[in-house]
PDB file of C-alpha atoms in Angstrom:
ATOM      1  CA  MET F  11      69.990 -37.839  13.585  1.00 48.00           C
ATOM      2  CA  ASN F  12      73.459 -39.656  13.093  1.00 55.00           C
ATOM      3  CA  GLY F  13      75.214 -37.675  15.809  1.00 57.00           C
ATOM      4  CA  GLU F  14      73.795 -34.321  14.713  1.00 61.00           C
ATOM      5  CA  GLN F  15      71.809 -32.235  17.272  1.00 60.00           C
ATOM      6  CA  LYS F  16      68.905 -30.499  15.890  1.00 55.00           C
ATOM      7  CA  VAL F  17      68.845 -26.689  16.474  1.00 61.00           C
ATOM      8  CA  ASN F  18      65.761 -24.896  17.001  1.00 70.00           C
ATOM      9  CA  TYR F  19      66.478 -21.404  15.843  1.00 85.00           C
ATOM     10  CA  ARG F  20      64.232 -18.817  16.655  1.00 93.00           C
ATOM     11  CA  LYS F  21      64.408 -15.337  14.891  1.00 96.00           C
ATOM     12  CA  LYS F  22      64.889 -12.424  17.328  1.00 98.00           C
ATOM     13  CA  LEU F  23      63.184  -9.293  17.150  1.00 98.00           C
ATOM     14  CA  ILE F  24      66.318  -7.382  16.053  1.00 97.00           C
ATOM     15  CA  GLU F  25      66.697  -9.418  13.104  1.00 97.00           C
ATOM     16  CA  VAL F  26      63.161  -8.543  11.553  1.00 97.00           C
ATOM     17  CA  ALA F  27      62.371  -4.837  12.582  1.00 96.00           C
ATOM     18  CA  LEU F  28      62.833  -2.096  15.127  1.00 96.00           C
ATOM     19  CA  PRO F  29      61.160   1.239  15.904  1.00 97.00           C
ATOM     20  CA  LEU F  30      64.366   3.008  14.840  1.00 96.00           C
ATOM     21  CA  GLU F  31      62.739   6.415  14.735  1.00 96.00           C
ATOM     22  CA  THR F  32      61.874   6.256  18.488  1.00 96.00           C
ATOM     23  CA  ILE F  33      65.361   4.740  19.331  1.00 96.00           C
ATOM     24  CA  ASN F  34      67.287   7.288  17.389  1.00 94.00           C
ATOM     25  CA  ARG F  35      65.381  10.236  18.961  1.00 95.00           C
ATOM     26  CA  GLU F  36      65.927   9.007  22.536  1.00 93.00           C
ATOM     27  CA  SER F  37      69.555   8.235  21.803  1.00 90.00           C
ATOM     28  CA  ALA F  38      70.039  11.923  20.590  1.00 89.00           C
ATOM     29  CA  ARG F  39      67.946  13.298  23.336  1.00 88.00           C
ATOM     30  CA  GLU F  40      69.961  11.368  25.930  1.00 85.00           C
ATOM     31  CA  LYS F  41      73.418  13.558  24.949  1.00 78.00           C
ATOM     32  CA  SER F  42      71.568  16.614  26.512  1.00 74.00           C
ATOM     33  CA  ILE F  43      70.533  14.623  29.872  1.00 67.00           C
ATOM     34  CA  ARG F  44      72.955  15.771  32.715  1.00 62.00           C
ATOM     35  CA  HIS F  45      71.195  14.981  35.859  1.00 57.00           C
ATOM     36  CA  GLY F  46      71.487  11.675  37.046  1.00 58.00           C
ATOM     37  CA  HIS F  47      72.892  10.227  33.937  1.00 55.00           C
ATOM     38  CA  PRO F  48      76.054   7.971  33.966  1.00 60.00           C
ATOM     39  CA  SER F  49      78.022  10.315  31.592  1.00 58.00           C
ATOM     40  CA  THR F  50      78.422  12.834  34.310  1.00 55.00           C
ATOM     41  CA  LEU F  51      80.758  10.379  36.199  1.00 55.00           C
ATOM     42  CA  HIS F  52      83.368  10.670  33.658  1.00 58.00           C
ATOM     43  CA  LEU F  53      83.855  12.153  30.160  1.00 59.00           C
ATOM     44  CA  TRP F  54      84.292   9.054  28.051  1.00 58.00           C
ATOM     45  CA  TRP F  55      85.589   9.592  24.428  1.00 56.00           C
ATOM     46  CA  ALA F  56      83.271   7.017  22.826  1.00 61.00           C
ATOM     47  CA  ARG F  57      80.070   6.974  25.091  1.00 68.00           C
ATOM     48  CA  ARG F  58      77.358   5.058  23.473  1.00 79.00           C
ATOM     49  CA  PRO F  59      73.892   6.054  24.086  1.00 88.00           C
ATOM     50  CA  LEU F  60      72.308   3.839  26.711  1.00 91.00           C
ATOM     51  CA  ALA F  61      68.857   3.812  24.989  1.00 94.00           C
ATOM     52  CA  ALA F  62      70.551   2.308  22.042  1.00 95.00           C
ATOM     53  CA  ALA F  63      72.401  -0.179  24.199  1.00 95.00           C
ATOM     54  CA  ARG F  64      69.134  -1.189  26.129  1.00 97.00           C
ATOM     55  CA  ALA F  65      67.275  -1.454  22.762  1.00 98.00           C
ATOM     56  CA  VAL F  66      69.783  -3.386  21.094  1.00 97.00           C
ATOM     57  CA  ILE F  67      70.237  -6.027  24.204  1.00 98.00           C
ATOM     58  CA  TRP F  68      66.450  -6.235  24.518  1.00 98.00           C
ATOM     59  CA  ALA F  69      65.584  -6.849  20.769  1.00 98.00           C
ATOM     60  CA  SER F  70      68.598  -9.217  20.527  1.00 98.00           C
ATOM     61  CA  LEU F  71      67.000 -11.627  23.159  1.00 98.00           C
ATOM     62  CA  VAL F  72      63.155 -11.347  22.488  1.00 98.00           C
ATOM     63  CA  ASP F  73      61.646 -13.519  20.063  1.00 98.00           C
ATOM     64  CA  ASP F  74      60.122 -12.214  16.745  1.00 98.00           C
ATOM     65  CA  PRO F  75      56.735 -13.348  16.429  1.00 98.00           C
ATOM     66  CA  SER F  76      57.295 -15.078  13.063  1.00 97.00           C
ATOM     67  CA  SER F  77      59.290 -17.532  15.185  1.00 97.00           C
ATOM     68  CA  HIS F  78      56.095 -18.636  16.675  1.00 97.00           C
ATOM     69  CA  PRO F  79      53.569 -19.666  13.809  1.00 96.00           C
ATOM     70  CA  ASP F  80      51.587 -21.635  16.283  1.00 96.00           C
ATOM     71  CA  LYS F  81      50.835 -18.554  18.277  1.00 97.00           C
ATOM     72  CA  PHE F  82      50.621 -16.182  15.451  1.00 97.00           C
ATOM     73  CA  PRO F  83      49.759 -17.939  12.302  1.00 97.00           C
ATOM     74  CA  THR F  84      49.338 -15.121  10.079  1.00 97.00           C
ATOM     75  CA  GLU F  85      51.072 -12.170   8.939  1.00 97.00           C
ATOM     76  CA  VAL F  86      48.458  -9.816  10.506  1.00 98.00           C
ATOM     77  CA  ALA F  87      48.922 -11.627  13.749  1.00 98.00           C
ATOM     78  CA  GLN F  88      52.498 -11.502  13.674  1.00 98.00           C
ATOM     79  CA  ASN F  89      52.560  -7.725  12.817  1.00 98.00           C
ATOM     80  CA  LYS F  90      50.036  -7.108  15.748  1.00 98.00           C
ATOM     81  CA  GLU F  91      52.144  -8.891  18.151  1.00 98.00           C
ATOM     82  CA  ARG F  92      55.264  -7.241  16.959  1.00 98.00           C
ATOM     83  CA  GLU F  93      53.715  -3.730  17.524  1.00 98.00           C
ATOM     84  CA  ARG F  94      52.883  -4.907  21.150  1.00 98.00           C
ATOM     85  CA  LEU F  95      56.695  -5.608  21.230  1.00 98.00           C
ATOM     86  CA  PHE F  96      57.554  -2.215  19.850  1.00 98.00           C
ATOM     87  CA  ASP F  97      55.459  -0.368  22.243  1.00 98.00           C
ATOM     88  CA  ILE F  98      57.322  -2.240  24.974  1.00 98.00           C
ATOM     89  CA  LEU F  99      60.586  -1.117  23.473  1.00 98.00           C
ATOM     90  CA  ARG F 100      59.417   2.393  22.718  1.00 98.00           C
ATOM     91  CA  GLU F 101      58.943   2.945  26.427  1.00 98.00           C
ATOM     92  CA  LEU F 102      61.870   1.064  27.402  1.00 98.00           C
ATOM     93  CA  VAL F 103      64.410   3.587  25.509  1.00 97.00           C
ATOM     94  CA  VAL F 104      63.138   6.726  27.168  1.00 96.00           C
ATOM     95  CA  TRP F 105      65.508   7.944  29.706  1.00 92.00           C
ATOM     96  CA  GLU F 106      62.950   8.856  32.209  1.00 92.00           C
ATOM     97  CA  ASN F 107      61.739   5.187  32.287  1.00 95.00           C
ATOM     98  CA  SER F 108      65.202   3.775  32.825  1.00 90.00           C
ATOM     99  CA  ASN F 109      64.471   2.847  36.421  1.00 90.00           C
ATOM    100  CA  ASN F 110      60.654   2.484  36.164  1.00 96.00           C
ATOM    101  CA  GLU F 111      60.131  -0.675  37.647  1.00 96.00           C
ATOM    102  CA  ASP F 112      56.649  -1.267  35.652  1.00 98.00           C
ATOM    103  CA  VAL F 113      58.537  -0.841  32.493  1.00 98.00           C
ATOM    104  CA  LEU F 114      61.530  -2.933  33.213  1.00 98.00           C
ATOM    105  CA  ASN F 115      59.539  -5.830  34.557  1.00 98.00           C
ATOM    106  CA  ARG F 116      57.709  -5.996  31.248  1.00 98.00           C
ATOM    107  CA  ALA F 117      60.701  -6.082  29.479  1.00 98.00           C
ATOM    108  CA  LYS F 118      62.433  -8.598  31.725  1.00 98.00           C
ATOM    109  CA  ALA F 119      59.398 -10.810  31.343  1.00 98.00           C
ATOM    110  CA  GLU F 120      59.645 -10.731  27.551  1.00 98.00           C
ATOM    111  CA  ILE F 121      63.300 -11.720  27.929  1.00 98.00           C
ATOM    112  CA  MET F 122      62.420 -14.603  30.143  1.00 98.00           C
ATOM    113  CA  ASN F 123      59.649 -15.808  27.794  1.00 97.00           C
ATOM    114  CA  SER F 124      61.858 -15.733  24.823  1.00 97.00           C
ATOM    115  CA  THR F 125      64.797 -17.387  26.791  1.00 97.00           C
ATOM    116  CA  ASP F 126      62.721 -20.213  28.290  1.00 96.00           C
ATOM    117  CA  GLY F 127      63.408 -18.729  31.715  1.00 97.00           C
ATOM    118  CA  ASN F 128      67.242 -19.199  31.236  1.00 97.00           C
ATOM    119  CA  PRO F 129      68.468 -15.619  29.779  1.00 97.00           C
ATOM    120  CA  PRO F 130      72.137 -15.929  28.948  1.00 97.00           C
ATOM    121  CA  GLU F 131      74.989 -13.902  30.624  1.00 96.00           C
ATOM    122  CA  LEU F 132      76.402 -11.081  28.674  1.00 96.00           C
ATOM    123  CA  LEU F 133      79.972 -10.392  28.178  1.00 95.00           C
ATOM    124  CA  ASP F 134      81.493  -6.951  26.780  1.00 94.00           C
ATOM    125  CA  PRO F 135      85.227  -7.590  26.365  1.00 94.00           C
ATOM    126  CA  PHE F 136      85.764  -4.199  25.243  1.00 92.00           C
ATOM    127  CA  ALA F 137      83.453  -2.512  27.437  1.00 90.00           C
ATOM    128  CA  GLY F 138      84.745   1.115  27.488  1.00 86.00           C
ATOM    129  CA  GLY F 139      82.343   3.454  29.247  1.00 83.00           C
ATOM    130  CA  GLY F 140      80.217   0.437  30.256  1.00 87.00           C
ATOM    131  CA  ALA F 141      76.974   1.103  28.427  1.00 89.00           C
ATOM    132  CA  ILE F 142      76.348  -2.387  27.300  1.00 93.00           C
ATOM    133  CA  PRO F 143      76.902  -4.210  30.744  1.00 93.00           C
ATOM    134  CA  LEU F 144      75.187  -1.302  32.647  1.00 91.00           C
ATOM    135  CA  GLU F 145      72.130  -1.818  30.510  1.00 95.00           C
ATOM    136  CA  ALA F 146      72.374  -5.673  30.601  1.00 96.00           C
ATOM    137  CA  GLN F 147      72.323  -5.357  34.573  1.00 94.00           C
ATOM    138  CA  ARG F 148      69.185  -3.136  34.041  1.00 94.00           C
ATOM    139  CA  LEU F 149      67.319  -5.567  31.968  1.00 97.00           C
ATOM    140  CA  GLY F 150      68.022  -8.420  34.745  1.00 96.00           C
ATOM    141  CA  LEU F 151      70.990 -10.111  33.046  1.00 96.00           C
ATOM    142  CA  LYS F 152      74.418 -11.160  34.747  1.00 94.00           C
ATOM    143  CA  ALA F 153      76.917  -9.070  32.916  1.00 92.00           C
ATOM    144  CA  HIS F 154      80.657  -9.460  32.570  1.00 92.00           C
ATOM    145  CA  ALA F 155      83.010  -6.413  31.487  1.00 91.00           C
ATOM    146  CA  SER F 156      86.432  -5.916  30.920  1.00 91.00           C
ATOM    147  CA  ASP F 157      89.010  -3.525  29.138  1.00 93.00           C
ATOM    148  CA  LEU F 158      92.436  -3.141  28.867  1.00 93.00           C
ATOM    149  CA  ASN F 159      92.077   0.840  29.801  1.00 91.00           C
ATOM    150  CA  PRO F 160      92.353   1.204  33.472  1.00 91.00           C
ATOM    151  CA  VAL F 161      90.121   4.141  33.490  1.00 87.00           C
ATOM    152  CA  ALA F 162      87.446   2.327  31.981  1.00 86.00           C
ATOM    153  CA  VAL F 163      88.002  -0.638  34.397  1.00 89.00           C
ATOM    154  CA  MET F 164      87.276   1.750  37.161  1.00 87.00           C
ATOM    155  CA  ILE F 165      84.343   3.606  35.521  1.00 83.00           C
ATOM    156  CA  ASN F 166      82.744   0.074  35.100  1.00 85.00           C
ATOM    157  CA  LYS F 167      83.427  -0.914  38.504  1.00 86.00           C
ATOM    158  CA  ALA F 168      81.462   2.453  39.631  1.00 83.00           C
ATOM    159  CA  LEU F 169      78.783   1.864  37.440  1.00 80.00           C
ATOM    160  CA  ILE F 170      78.433  -1.860  37.542  1.00 82.00           C
ATOM    161  CA  GLU F 171      79.900  -3.620  40.499  1.00 83.00           C
ATOM    162  CA  ILE F 172      79.531  -1.050  43.241  1.00 80.00           C
ATOM    163  CA  PRO F 173      75.721  -0.033  42.953  1.00 76.00           C
ATOM    164  CA  PRO F 174      74.405  -3.567  43.208  1.00 75.00           C
ATOM    165  CA  MET F 175      75.967  -3.808  46.714  1.00 78.00           C
ATOM    166  CA  PHE F 176      73.812  -1.008  47.951  1.00 75.00           C
TER     167      PHE F 176
END
């Protein structure tokens, strides 16, 4: 190949379609949840909905069925598989399922399948309130966070570094 390496690019679910109605509804509903939600730790001025962060991370790692024409040769087969993935995502974004091992294990299995068992580490260089690294950890990824604001750094330590120790 004359020194060029062939790259096998697989489209991710986020590039093709998402169940946005469900993600938007759950993100809006999350604003009123106060018991057990990380937002009760500290009022952060630019808080991101955890449901949206969880959905975006997951859908950016999971292959769209169109990337596997050998498994899903027709548009009908691709749409059926996409709908199965949407069902996982619809469950994943519900706050009450955020620690549901069954839901999380199904989501993690799809990530492992799409990354050939080697999921990437996630870096959020402007982590702020920590929604992205928190949700990456929830999905089984190794997450790294940084921020210039010392308050943000402390929030991230409290949300991301300390809980896994226990």
